[in-house]
Coordinates of C-alpha atoms in Angstrom, one line a residue:
Chain A
X1 CA 11.2 -53.7 -26.4
X2 CA 8.6 -52.9 -23.7
X3 CA 10.0 -53.3 -20.2
X4 CA 8.0 -53.0 -17.0
X5 CA 9.9 -52.4 -13.8
X6 CA 8.6 -52.6 -10.2
X7 CA 10.6 -50.0 -8.3
X8 CA 11.1 -48.8 -4.8
X9 CA 13.5 -46.0 -4.0
X10 CA 17.3 -45.8 -4.3
X11 CA 18.0 -49.3 -5.5
X12 CA 15.2 -49.2 -8.1
X13 CA 16.2 -45.7 -9.3
X14 CA 19.9 -46.6 -9.8
X15 CA 19.0 -49.8 -11.5
X16 CA 16.7 -47.9 -13.8
X17 CA 19.4 -45.5 -14.7
X18 CA 21.6 -48.5 -15.7
X19 CA 18.7 -50.0 -17.6
X20 CA 18.2 -46.9 -19.7
X21 CA 21.9 -46.9 -20.5
X22 CA 21.8 -50.6 -21.4
X23 CA 18.8 -50.3 -23.7
X24 CA 18.4 -46.6 -24.6
X25 CA 15.6 -47.3 -27.1
X26 CA 13.5 -49.5 -24.8
X27 CA 10.0 -48.4 -23.8
X28 CA 10.2 -48.5 -20.0
X29 CA 7.2 -48.3 -17.6
X30 CA 8.0 -48.0 -14.0
X31 CA 5.4 -49.0 -11.4
X32 CA 6.4 -47.1 -8.3
X33 CA 5.8 -48.0 -4.7
X34 CA 3.7 -45.6 -2.8
X35 CA 3.4 -47.5 0.4
X36 CA 6.1 -45.4 2.0
X37 CA 4.2 -42.1 1.2
X38 CA 3.7 -39.9 4.2
X39 CA 1.9 -36.7 5.0
X40 CA 4.2 -34.2 6.6
X41 CA 3.3 -30.6 7.5
X42 CA 0.1 -31.0 5.5
X43 CA 2.0 -32.1 2.4
X44 CA 1.8 -35.4 0.6
X45 CA 5.4 -36.7 0.3
X46 CA 6.1 -39.7 -2.1
X47 CA 9.7 -40.6 -1.4
X48 CA 10.1 -43.6 -3.8
X49 CA 8.4 -41.8 -6.8
X50 CA 10.5 -38.8 -6.2
X51 CA 13.8 -40.8 -5.9
X52 CA 13.0 -42.4 -9.3
X53 CA 12.0 -39.1 -10.8
X54 CA 15.0 -37.1 -9.5
X55 CA 17.5 -39.9 -10.2
X56 CA 16.4 -40.3 -13.8
X57 CA 15.8 -36.6 -14.3
X58 CA 19.2 -35.5 -13.2
X59 CA 18.1 -33.8 -10.0
X60 CA 19.2 -36.3 -7.3
X61 CA 21.7 -35.8 -4.6
X62 CA 24.1 -38.4 -5.9
X63 CA 25.9 -38.9 -2.5
X64 CA 23.0 -39.8 -0.4
X65 CA 20.8 -41.2 -3.2
X66 CA 17.7 -39.4 -2.2
X67 CA 16.6 -35.7 -2.1
X68 CA 17.8 -32.9 -4.4
X69 CA 21.2 -31.8 -5.5
X70 CA 22.4 -28.4 -4.4
X71 CA 19.9 -28.6 -1.5
X72 CA 19.5 -26.4 1.5
X73 CA 17.4 -27.1 4.6
X74 CA 16.4 -23.6 5.8
X75 CA 12.6 -24.4 5.8
X76 CA 13.2 -27.5 7.9
X77 CA 15.4 -25.4 10.3
X78 CA 12.6 -23.0 10.7
X79 CA 9.9 -25.6 11.4
X80 CA 12.2 -26.9 14.1
X81 CA 12.5 -23.4 15.5
X82 CA 8.7 -23.3 15.7
X83 CA 8.8 -26.6 17.5
X84 CA 6.8 -28.2 14.7
X85 CA 7.7 -31.8 14.0
X86 CA 8.6 -34.3 12.9
X87 CA 12.3 -33.3 12.6
X88 CA 13.7 -36.7 11.6
X89 CA 12.5 -36.6 8.0
X90 CA 15.0 -34.8 5.7
X91 CA 13.0 -32.4 3.6
X92 CA 15.1 -29.9 1.7
X93 CA 14.0 -26.5 0.4
X94 CA 14.0 -27.6 -3.2
X95 CA 12.4 -30.9 -2.4
X96 CA 9.5 -29.1 -0.6
X97 CA 8.5 -27.5 -4.0
X98 CA 7.6 -31.0 -5.3
X99 CA 5.5 -31.8 -2.3
X100 CA 3.7 -28.4 -2.5
X101 CA 2.9 -28.8 -6.2
X102 CA 1.8 -32.4 -5.6
X103 CA -0.5 -31.5 -2.6
X104 CA -2.0 -28.6 -4.6
X105 CA -2.9 -30.8 -7.5
X106 CA -4.3 -33.5 -5.3
X107 CA -6.3 -30.9 -3.5
X108 CA -7.6 -29.8 -6.9
X109 CA -8.9 -33.3 -7.5
X110 CA -6.3 -34.8 -9.7
X111 CA -5.3 -38.5 -8.9
X112 CA -1.7 -39.2 -7.9
X113 CA -1.0 -40.8 -11.3
X114 CA -1.9 -37.6 -13.2
X115 CA 0.1 -35.6 -10.7
X116 CA 3.1 -37.8 -11.1
X117 CA 2.8 -37.4 -14.9
X118 CA 2.7 -33.6 -14.4
X119 CA 5.7 -33.6 -12.2
X120 CA 7.6 -35.8 -14.7
X121 CA 6.8 -33.2 -17.5
X122 CA 9.4 -31.2 -15.8
X123 CA 11.9 -33.9 -15.0
X124 CA 11.7 -35.9 -18.2
X125 CA 12.9 -39.1 -16.6
X126 CA 12.8 -41.0 -19.9
X127 CA 10.5 -43.6 -18.5
X128 CA 6.8 -43.7 -17.9
X129 CA 6.5 -43.5 -14.1
X130 CA 3.1 -44.7 -12.6
X131 CA 2.3 -45.0 -9.0
X132 CA 1.2 -48.5 -8.2
X133 CA -2.2 -47.0 -7.1
X134 CA -4.0 -43.8 -6.8
X135 CA -5.5 -45.0 -3.5
X136 CA -4.0 -44.4 -0.2
X137 CA -1.8 -47.3 1.0
X138 CA 0.5 -46.9 4.0
X139 CA 3.0 -49.4 5.1
X140 CA 2.9 -49.8 8.9
X141 CA 5.4 -51.7 10.9
X142 CA 4.4 -53.5 14.2
X143 CA 7.2 -53.0 16.8
X144 CA 7.7 -53.2 20.6
X145 CA 8.6 -49.7 21.8
X146 CA 9.0 -48.9 25.5
X147 CA 7.5 -52.2 26.4
X148 CA 4.4 -51.5 24.3
X149 CA 3.4 -53.2 21.0
X150 CA 2.4 -50.6 18.5
X151 CA 2.3 -49.9 14.8
X152 CA 4.4 -47.1 13.4
X153 CA 4.5 -45.6 9.9
X154 CA 7.2 -47.3 7.7
X155 CA 9.1 -44.0 7.5
X156 CA 9.1 -43.7 11.3
X157 CA 10.5 -47.2 11.5
X158 CA 13.0 -46.7 8.8
X159 CA 14.2 -43.2 9.2
X160 CA 13.5 -42.3 12.8
X161 CA 14.2 -45.6 14.5
X162 CA 16.6 -46.7 11.8
X163 CA 15.2 -50.2 12.1
X164 CA 16.8 -50.5 15.5
X165 CA 14.0 -52.6 16.9
X166 CA 12.7 -55.9 15.4
X167 CA 9.9 -55.5 12.9
X168 CA 7.2 -58.0 14.1
X169 CA 4.9 -57.4 11.2
X170 CA 4.8 -55.3 8.1
X171 CA 1.3 -54.4 6.9
X172 CA 0.5 -52.3 3.8
X173 CA -2.6 -50.7 5.3
X174 CA -5.2 -50.0 2.6
X175 CA -3.6 -52.3 0.0
X176 CA -6.5 -54.8 0.0
X177 CA -8.9 -52.0 -1.0
X178 CA -6.6 -50.4 -3.5
X179 CA -6.9 -50.6 -7.2
X180 CA -4.0 -50.5 -9.6
X181 CA -3.5 -47.0 -11.0
X182 CA -4.6 -46.4 -14.6
X183 CA -2.1 -47.9 -17.0
X184 CA -0.5 -50.4 -14.6
X185 CA -2.3 -53.5 -15.7
X186 CA -2.2 -52.4 -19.3
X187 CA 1.6 -51.9 -19.2
X188 CA 2.1 -55.3 -17.6
X189 CA -0.2 -56.9 -20.2
X190 CA 1.8 -55.3 -23.0
X191 CA 5.3 -55.9 -21.6
X192 CA 8.0 -58.0 -23.3
X193 CA 9.9 -58.3 -20.0
X194 CA 9.1 -57.6 -16.4
X195 CA 12.0 -56.8 -14.0
X196 CA 12.3 -56.6 -10.2
X197 CA 15.3 -54.4 -9.5
X198 CA 17.4 -55.0 -6.4
X199 CA 14.8 -53.2 -4.3
X200 CA 13.4 -54.2 -0.9
X201 CA 11.4 -57.4 -1.5
X202 CA 9.0 -56.6 1.4
X203 CA 8.4 -52.9 1.7
X204 CA 9.1 -51.9 -2.0
X205 CA 8.4 -54.7 -4.5
X206 CA 6.2 -56.6 -2.0
X207 CA 4.0 -53.6 -1.4
X208 CA 3.4 -53.2 -5.1
X209 CA 2.5 -56.9 -5.4
X210 CA 0.1 -56.4 -2.5
X211 CA -2.2 -54.2 -4.6
X212 CA -4.9 -56.8 -5.8
X213 CA -4.5 -57.5 -9.5
X214 CA -0.8 -56.6 -9.9
X215 CA 0.7 -59.9 -8.8
X216 CA -1.9 -61.9 -10.8
X217 CA -1.3 -59.8 -13.9
X218 CA 2.5 -60.4 -13.7
X219 CA 2.1 -64.1 -13.1
X220 CA -0.3 -64.3 -16.1
X221 CA 1.6 -62.0 -18.4
X222 CA 3.3 -64.9 -20.1
X223 CA 6.6 -63.0 -20.5
X224 CA 9.9 -63.5 -18.6
X225 CA 9.9 -62.1 -15.1
X226 CA 13.4 -61.6 -13.8
X227 CA 14.6 -60.2 -10.5
X228 CA 18.0 -59.1 -9.0
X229 CA 18.8 -60.0 -5.5
X230 CA 19.1 -57.0 -3.1
X231 CA 20.9 -59.4 -0.7
X232 CA 24.6 -60.0 -1.4
X233 CA 26.6 -62.3 0.9
X234 CA 23.7 -62.6 3.3
X235 CA 23.4 -58.9 3.9
X236 CA 21.4 -56.1 2.1
X237 CA 23.5 -54.2 -0.3
X238 CA 22.0 -51.1 1.2
X239 CA 19.3 -50.2 3.6
X240 CA 18.1 -52.7 6.2
X241 CA 16.1 -55.2 4.2
X242 CA 17.1 -58.0 6.6
X243 CA 15.0 -56.3 9.4
X244 CA 11.8 -56.5 7.4
X245 CA 12.5 -59.9 5.8
X246 CA 12.6 -61.3 9.3
X247 CA 9.1 -59.9 9.9
X248 CA 7.8 -62.0 7.0
X249 CA 9.8 -65.1 8.1
X250 CA 12.3 -64.9 5.2
X251 CA 16.0 -65.4 5.9
X252 CA 18.3 -62.8 4.7
X253 CA 19.9 -64.7 1.8
X254 CA 19.7 -64.2 -2.0
X255 CA 18.1 -67.7 -2.4
X256 CA 15.5 -67.2 0.3
X257 CA 14.3 -64.0 -1.3
X258 CA 13.9 -65.8 -4.7
X259 CA 11.9 -68.5 -3.0
X260 CA 9.8 -65.8 -1.2
X261 CA 8.8 -64.4 -4.6
X262 CA 8.4 -68.0 -5.8
X263 CA 8.5 -69.7 -9.2
X264 CA 4.8 -68.9 -9.8
X265 CA 5.9 -65.3 -10.2
X266 CA 9.6 -65.3 -10.9
X267 CA 11.2 -67.0 -14.0
X268 CA 14.8 -65.8 -13.5
X269 CA 16.9 -64.5 -10.6
X270 CA 20.3 -62.9 -10.5
X271 CA 22.5 -63.4 -7.4
X272 CA 25.9 -61.9 -6.8
X273 CA 29.0 -63.8 -7.6
X274 CA 29.8 -64.2 -3.9
X275 CA 26.5 -66.1 -3.6
X276 CA 27.2 -68.4 -6.6
X277 CA 26.7 -71.4 -4.2
X278 CA 23.0 -70.5 -4.0
X279 CA 22.4 -70.8 -7.7
X280 CA 21.6 -74.5 -7.3
X281 CA 19.1 -73.9 -4.5
X282 CA 17.3 -71.3 -6.5
X283 CA 17.1 -73.5 -9.6
X284 CA 15.8 -76.3 -7.5
X285 CA 12.9 -74.0 -6.7
X286 CA 12.1 -73.8 -10.4
X287 CA 13.7 -70.4 -11.0
X288 CA 16.4 -70.0 -13.6
X289 CA 19.4 -68.4 -11.8
X290 CA 22.8 -66.8 -12.7
X291 CA 25.6 -65.4 -10.5
X292 CA 26.9 -62.1 -11.8
X293 CA 28.4 -58.9 -10.1
X294 CA 25.5 -57.1 -8.4
X295 CA 27.2 -54.1 -6.8
X296 CA 25.8 -50.9 -8.4
X297 CA 29.1 -49.0 -7.9
X298 CA 28.3 -46.6 -10.8
X299 CA 26.0 -46.3 -13.8
X300 CA 28.1 -48.6 -15.9
X301 CA 27.9 -51.4 -13.3
X302 CA 24.1 -50.9 -13.1
X303 CA 23.9 -51.1 -16.9
X304 CA 25.9 -54.3 -16.9
X305 CA 23.5 -55.7 -14.3
X306 CA 20.5 -54.6 -16.4
X307 CA 22.1 -56.3 -19.4
X308 CA 22.5 -59.5 -17.5
X309 CA 18.9 -59.3 -16.4
X310 CA 17.7 -58.9 -20.0
X311 CA 20.0 -61.7 -21.1
X312 CA 18.5 -64.0 -18.6
X313 CA 15.0 -63.0 -19.6
X314 CA 16.0 -63.9 -23.2
X315 CA 17.3 -67.2 -22.0
X316 CA 13.9 -67.8 -20.3
X317 CA 12.0 -66.8 -23.3
X318 CA 13.8 -69.2 -25.6
X319 CA 14.2 -72.1 -23.2
Chain B
X1 CA 0.5 2.5 30.1
X2 CA -1.7 0.5 27.7
X3 CA -1.3 1.4 24.1
X4 CA -3.2 0.0 21.2
X5 CA -1.7 0.4 17.7
X6 CA -3.3 -0.3 14.4
X7 CA -0.7 -1.7 12.1
X8 CA -0.1 -2.5 8.5
X9 CA 3.3 -3.9 7.3
X10 CA 6.7 -2.2 7.1
X11 CA 5.7 1.3 8.3
X12 CA 3.7 -0.1 11.2
X13 CA 6.4 -2.6 12.2
X14 CA 9.2 0.0 12.2
X15 CA 7.1 2.4 14.1
X16 CA 6.3 -0.3 16.7
X17 CA 10.0 -1.0 17.1
X18 CA 10.5 2.7 17.9
X19 CA 7.5 2.7 20.3
X20 CA 9.0 -0.3 22.2
X21 CA 12.3 1.6 22.5
X22 CA 10.5 4.8 23.6
X23 CA 8.3 3.2 26.3
X24 CA 9.9 -0.2 27.1
X25 CA 7.5 -0.9 29.9
X26 CA 4.3 -0.1 28.0
X27 CA 1.7 -2.8 27.5
X28 CA 1.3 -2.7 23.7
X29 CA -1.5 -4.4 21.8
X30 CA -1.1 -4.4 18.0
X31 CA -4.2 -4.9 15.9
X32 CA -2.9 -6.2 12.6
X33 CA -4.2 -5.8 9.1
X34 CA -5.2 -9.0 7.4
X35 CA -6.8 -7.6 4.3
X36 CA -3.7 -8.2 2.3
X37 CA -3.6 -11.9 3.3
X38 CA -3.3 -14.2 0.3
X39 CA -3.4 -17.9 -0.4
X40 CA -0.5 -19.0 -2.4
X41 CA 0.5 -22.6 -3.3
X42 CA -2.3 -23.8 -0.9
X43 CA -0.8 -21.8 2.0
X44 CA -2.2 -19.0 4.0
X45 CA 0.2 -16.0 3.8
X46 CA -0.3 -13.0 6.1
X47 CA 2.2 -10.4 5.0
X48 CA 1.4 -7.7 7.5
X49 CA 1.2 -9.9 10.5
X50 CA 4.5 -11.5 9.6
X51 CA 6.3 -8.2 8.9
X52 CA 5.3 -7.0 12.4
X53 CA 6.3 -10.4 14.0
X54 CA 9.6 -10.7 12.2
X55 CA 10.5 -7.0 12.7
X56 CA 9.8 -7.0 16.4
X57 CA 11.2 -10.6 16.8
X58 CA 14.5 -9.8 15.2
X59 CA 14.0 -12.0 12.1
X60 CA 13.3 -9.4 9.5
X61 CA 15.4 -8.7 6.4
X62 CA 16.4 -5.1 7.4
X63 CA 17.2 -4.0 3.9
X64 CA 13.9 -4.8 2.2
X65 CA 11.7 -4.5 5.4
X66 CA 9.8 -7.7 4.7
X67 CA 10.7 -11.3 4.6
X68 CA 13.3 -13.1 6.6
X69 CA 17.0 -12.4 7.2
X70 CA 19.5 -14.9 5.8
X71 CA 16.9 -15.9 3.4
X72 CA 17.2 -18.2 0.3
X73 CA 14.7 -18.7 -2.5
X74 CA 15.3 -22.3 -3.6
X75 CA 11.8 -23.5 -3.1
X76 CA 10.4 -20.6 -5.2
X77 CA 13.0 -21.4 -7.9
X78 CA 11.7 -24.9 -8.1
X79 CA 8.1 -23.9 -8.2
X80 CA 9.0 -21.7 -11.2
X81 CA 10.8 -24.7 -12.7
X82 CA 7.6 -26.7 -12.4
X83 CA 5.8 -23.8 -14.1
X84 CA 3.6 -23.3 -11.0
X85 CA 2.8 -19.7 -10.2
X86 CA 2.4 -17.0 -9.2
X87 CA 6.1 -16.1 -9.5
X88 CA 5.8 -12.4 -8.6
X89 CA 5.4 -12.9 -4.8
X90 CA 8.6 -13.2 -2.9
X91 CA 8.4 -16.2 -0.7
X92 CA 11.7 -17.3 0.8
X93 CA 12.6 -20.8 2.1
X94 CA 12.6 -19.6 5.8
X95 CA 9.4 -17.6 5.3
X96 CA 7.6 -20.6 3.9
X97 CA 7.9 -22.4 7.3
X98 CA 5.7 -19.7 8.9
X99 CA 3.0 -20.2 6.2
X100 CA 3.2 -24.0 6.5
X101 CA 2.8 -23.9 10.3
X102 CA 0.0 -21.4 10.0
X103 CA -1.8 -23.4 7.3
X104 CA -1.5 -26.6 9.3
X105 CA -2.9 -25.0 12.4
X106 CA -5.8 -23.4 10.5
X107 CA -6.5 -26.7 8.9
X108 CA -6.6 -28.2 12.4
X109 CA -9.3 -25.7 13.3
X110 CA -7.5 -23.0 15.2
X111 CA -8.6 -19.5 14.4
X112 CA -6.0 -17.1 13.0
X113 CA -5.8 -15.2 16.3
X114 CA -4.7 -18.4 18.1
X115 CA -2.3 -19.3 15.3
X116 CA -0.8 -15.8 15.4
X117 CA -0.3 -16.2 19.2
X118 CA 1.4 -19.6 18.7
X119 CA 3.8 -18.2 16.0
X120 CA 4.5 -15.3 18.3
X121 CA 5.5 -17.8 21.0
X122 CA 8.6 -18.3 19.0
X123 CA 9.3 -14.7 17.9
X124 CA 8.5 -13.0 21.2
X125 CA 7.7 -9.7 19.6
X126 CA 7.2 -8.0 23.0
X127 CA 3.8 -6.9 22.0
X128 CA 0.4 -8.7 21.8
X129 CA -0.3 -9.1 18.1
X130 CA -3.9 -9.8 17.2
X131 CA -5.2 -10.0 13.7
X132 CA -8.1 -7.5 13.2
X133 CA -10.4 -10.5 12.5
X134 CA -10.4 -14.3 12.4
X135 CA -12.7 -14.1 9.4
X136 CA -11.6 -13.9 5.8
X137 CA -11.3 -10.3 4.5
X138 CA -9.5 -9.8 1.2
X139 CA -8.7 -6.3 -0.2
X140 CA -9.5 -6.2 -3.9
X141 CA -8.6 -3.3 -6.2
X142 CA -10.7 -2.4 -9.2
X143 CA -8.5 -1.6 -12.1
X144 CA -8.7 -1.3 -15.9
X145 CA -6.3 -3.9 -17.4
X146 CA -6.0 -4.5 -21.1
X147 CA -9.1 -2.4 -21.7
X148 CA -11.1 -4.5 -19.3
X149 CA -12.3 -3.4 -15.9
X150 CA -11.6 -6.0 -13.3
X151 CA -10.9 -6.6 -9.6
X152 CA -7.5 -7.9 -8.6
X153 CA -6.3 -9.1 -5.2
X154 CA -4.4 -6.3 -3.4
X155 CA -1.1 -8.1 -3.6
X156 CA -1.5 -8.5 -7.3
X157 CA -2.1 -4.7 -7.6
X158 CA 0.8 -3.9 -5.2
X159 CA 3.4 -6.5 -6.0
X160 CA 2.8 -7.7 -9.5
X161 CA 1.5 -4.5 -11.1
X162 CA 3.4 -2.2 -8.7
X163 CA 0.4 0.1 -8.7
X164 CA 1.3 1.0 -12.2
X165 CA -2.4 1.5 -13.2
X166 CA -4.9 3.7 -11.3
X167 CA -6.8 2.1 -8.6
X168 CA -10.5 2.9 -9.3
X169 CA -11.8 1.4 -6.1
X170 CA -10.5 -0.4 -3.1
X171 CA -12.8 -2.9 -1.5
X172 CA -12.1 -5.0 1.6
X173 CA -14.2 -7.9 0.5
X174 CA -15.7 -9.7 3.4
X175 CA -15.1 -6.9 5.8
X176 CA -18.8 -6.2 6.4
X177 CA -19.5 -9.7 7.6
X178 CA -16.3 -9.9 9.6
X179 CA -16.1 -9.7 13.4
X180 CA -13.3 -8.3 15.4
X181 CA -11.0 -11.1 16.6
X182 CA -11.2 -12.0 20.3
X183 CA -9.3 -9.4 22.3
X184 CA -9.5 -6.6 19.8
X185 CA -12.5 -4.6 21.3
X186 CA -11.3 -5.5 24.8
X187 CA -7.9 -4.0 24.1
X188 CA -9.4 -0.9 22.6
X189 CA -11.7 -0.5 25.6
X190 CA -8.9 -0.8 28.1
X191 CA -6.4 1.4 26.2
X192 CA -4.9 4.6 27.6
X193 CA -3.8 5.7 24.1
X194 CA -4.6 4.5 20.6
X195 CA -2.0 5.2 17.8
X196 CA -2.2 5.0 14.0
X197 CA 1.4 4.5 12.8
X198 CA 2.4 6.0 9.4
X199 CA 0.8 3.0 7.7
X200 CA -1.3 3.2 4.6
X201 CA -4.5 4.9 5.5
X202 CA -6.6 3.0 3.0
X203 CA -5.3 -0.5 2.6
X204 CA -3.8 -0.9 6.1
X205 CA -5.4 1.2 8.8
X206 CA -8.5 1.7 6.6
X207 CA -9.1 -2.0 6.3
X208 CA -8.8 -2.5 10.0
X209 CA -11.3 0.3 10.5
X210 CA -13.7 -1.4 8.0
X211 CA -14.2 -4.3 10.4
X212 CA -17.6 -3.4 12.0
X213 CA -17.1 -2.5 15.6
X214 CA -13.5 -1.4 15.5
X215 CA -14.0 2.2 14.3
X216 CA -16.9 2.7 16.7
X217 CA -14.9 1.3 19.6
X218 CA -12.0 3.6 18.9
X219 CA -14.2 6.6 18.5
X220 CA -16.0 5.8 21.8
X221 CA -12.9 4.8 23.8
X222 CA -12.7 8.2 25.4
X223 CA -8.9 8.2 25.2
X224 CA -6.5 10.1 22.9
X225 CA -6.3 8.7 19.4
X226 CA -3.2 10.0 17.7
X227 CA -1.9 9.3 14.2
X228 CA 1.3 9.9 12.2
X229 CA 1.2 11.0 8.6
X230 CA 2.5 8.5 6.1
X231 CA 2.6 11.3 3.6
X232 CA 5.6 13.6 3.7
X233 CA 5.8 16.6 1.3
X234 CA 2.8 15.3 -0.7
X235 CA 4.4 11.9 -1.3
X236 CA 4.2 8.6 0.5
X237 CA 7.3 8.0 2.6
X238 CA 7.4 4.5 1.2
X239 CA 5.1 2.4 -0.9
X240 CA 2.5 3.8 -3.2
X241 CA -0.1 5.1 -0.8
X242 CA -1.0 8.0 -3.2
X243 CA -2.3 5.4 -5.7
X244 CA -4.9 4.0 -3.3
X245 CA -5.7 7.4 -1.8
X246 CA -6.8 8.6 -5.2
X247 CA -9.2 5.6 -5.3
X248 CA -11.0 6.9 -2.2
X249 CA -10.9 10.5 -3.4
X250 CA -8.4 11.7 -0.9
X251 CA -5.5 13.9 -2.1
X252 CA -2.0 12.8 -1.3
X253 CA -1.2 15.3 1.5
X254 CA -0.6 15.0 5.2
X255 CA -3.6 17.3 5.9
X256 CA -6.0 15.4 3.6
X257 CA -5.2 12.1 5.3
X258 CA -6.0 13.6 8.7
X259 CA -9.3 14.9 7.4
X260 CA -10.0 11.5 5.8
X261 CA -9.8 9.9 9.3
X262 CA -11.7 12.9 10.7
X263 CA -12.0 14.5 14.0
X264 CA -14.7 12.0 15.1
X265 CA -11.9 9.4 15.2
X266 CA -8.7 11.3 15.5
X267 CA -7.7 13.6 18.3
X268 CA -4.1 14.3 17.3
X269 CA -2.0 14.2 14.1
X270 CA 1.7 14.5 13.5
X271 CA 2.9 15.8 10.2
X272 CA 6.5 16.1 9.1
X273 CA 8.3 19.4 9.5
X274 CA 8.3 19.9 5.7
X275 CA 4.5 20.0 6.0
X276 CA 4.4 22.5 8.9
X277 CA 2.2 24.7 6.8
X278 CA -0.6 22.2 6.9
X279 CA -0.8 22.2 10.8
X280 CA -3.3 25.0 10.6
X281 CA -5.6 23.2 8.2
X282 CA -5.6 20.1 10.3
X283 CA -6.3 22.0 13.4
X284 CA -9.1 23.8 11.6
X285 CA -10.6 20.3 11.1
X286 CA -10.7 19.9 14.9
X287 CA -7.6 17.7 15.1
X288 CA -4.7 18.9 17.3
X289 CA -1.6 18.8 15.1
X290 CA 2.2 19.1 15.5
X291 CA 5.0 19.2 12.9
X292 CA 7.9 16.9 13.8
X293 CA 10.5 14.9 11.8
X294 CA 8.7 11.8 10.5
X295 CA 11.4 10.0 8.6
X296 CA 12.1 6.6 10.2
X297 CA 15.7 6.5 9.2
X298 CA 16.5 4.2 12.1
X299 CA 15.1 2.8 15.3
X300 CA 16.1 6.0 17.3
X301 CA 14.3 8.2 14.8
X302 CA 11.2 5.9 15.1
X303 CA 11.5 6.1 18.9
X304 CA 11.5 9.9 18.8
X305 CA 8.4 9.8 16.5
X306 CA 6.7 7.5 19.0
X307 CA 7.7 9.8 21.8
X308 CA 6.2 12.8 20.0
X309 CA 3.0 10.9 19.4
X310 CA 2.7 10.0 23.1
X311 CA 3.5 13.6 24.0
X312 CA 0.7 14.8 21.7
X313 CA -1.7 12.2 23.2
X314 CA -0.8 13.6 26.7
X315 CA -1.5 17.1 25.4
X316 CA -4.9 15.9 24.1
X317 CA -5.7 14.3 27.4
X318 CA -4.9 17.3 29.6
X319 CA -6.4 19.8 27.2

């Protein structure tokens, strides 16, 4: 079975770990979000790609869900001692190595997709991880700060400001000119199932869909497309998805997110059991919907969710 | 008193610490060797400048004499896990920060001298540290390896090969086209005394003297120029200076090094008490010479050596 998954960071990575356990023999291609990539200290940092790679490769800090296990932060301490910022982004000593290798390879002319493949040679994530694009796309968030309207990098909004001010708009700068990375459209075209994990529908899955060609390829693939709600009981399971949903005029409910994707894209949608009442509304929008437990408390729970998503895909296929 | 010191790495740095203790009120300008600079992992590394800066700024690893105290090597471990080399150069997590800040500033267009000044803003070494040049100079060593004659970077010769093969030639590549960094010639012109610490006469002090204008400025300064022998009892006090002395046809003795600098440059020379017999030979070469203890066992010993060098300079001046 060939599965394509559109993944953001922590939610996507944990779902993928469950998916691998649920169907160990599946051929999984992950299209990773790069809209939250950022240049820090002259280095190219790809937080979502790295979270997927570290999580599936056994190098993740389990507690926080991002960054490396057994991590130290001496380099960052020293940068702060030099007065060189930003100091709000958590780069550990081990993690820095990934960014240094990536930056060197990019500098030598390799595209990000080739660099990601090379990094995965070490981590052996057990999936094929492809960035959504080799081109530069940077998600910016329009906010009002100190009485002034301005656009900040997504990481600044998310990590530094902790989404404490309303997002007035979310713009994946550069997406319109971006091309899907080599292998992205091919993987979608050859997929048996396409899954949207419980990742942020705006700044993770939404950014991937903003790369011209990807949304269309998924809609035209002719295979079941099934998503899992990142909203449980009207609140994001983790992160602050509600803040950026508001920016695109979508209410923070499981049903509204399904409608936001729309039946032109989505065939099936899983909501949590606490949101069982919204099944009817989702189905009325032309999307097959089931209510199942959606809390990824551990790998087994994630595996059960993945199993439910694949079961719903099968239901769609045979309907 | 205005003192100019030409410094390499460990020997120069430890001597400078002694000099500061001997004459706390002196105005000291250090002209640092950059011939052993190297680009590693896309970063500009200046081992000698950093050793001076860390040693005088209280951040040095006292035991090994280079690198940072309280250091960890997690980033380096990870680079090795990625299979990205070289693995023979000891870059610690804290040390990396210096190279990242330097590389960013150079990338932003600042010359190395300005970058060094900015780094010293943090370390407050208590001296003015100027790289010999803002231009790229790289010391290469001609060796025979695996039956083939080739040139390797000085650090590869020194650190990876540990000077285990004979150096057939030592070439400061780029030196001929290099210009002294801003402030270098001015400091020499205004100095009351110029000192050569017990640094390597070929790859440290010799490289600095190879930048056109510096040797001439020192010779023409009209102030006492006093050096301290890095060779004690026919062997280098530390490092492998004998290996590179052979490459320039100089025997590994305190007297031969003095003659190598020559009376056109050097007015006074300190040899260790074990080399007292060579005083006569050095003086015959027109260089005033004294035999005093030259082992920098601690800061006090280094301070006494600095005091002896200044006393000899005074002797030269009033002679």
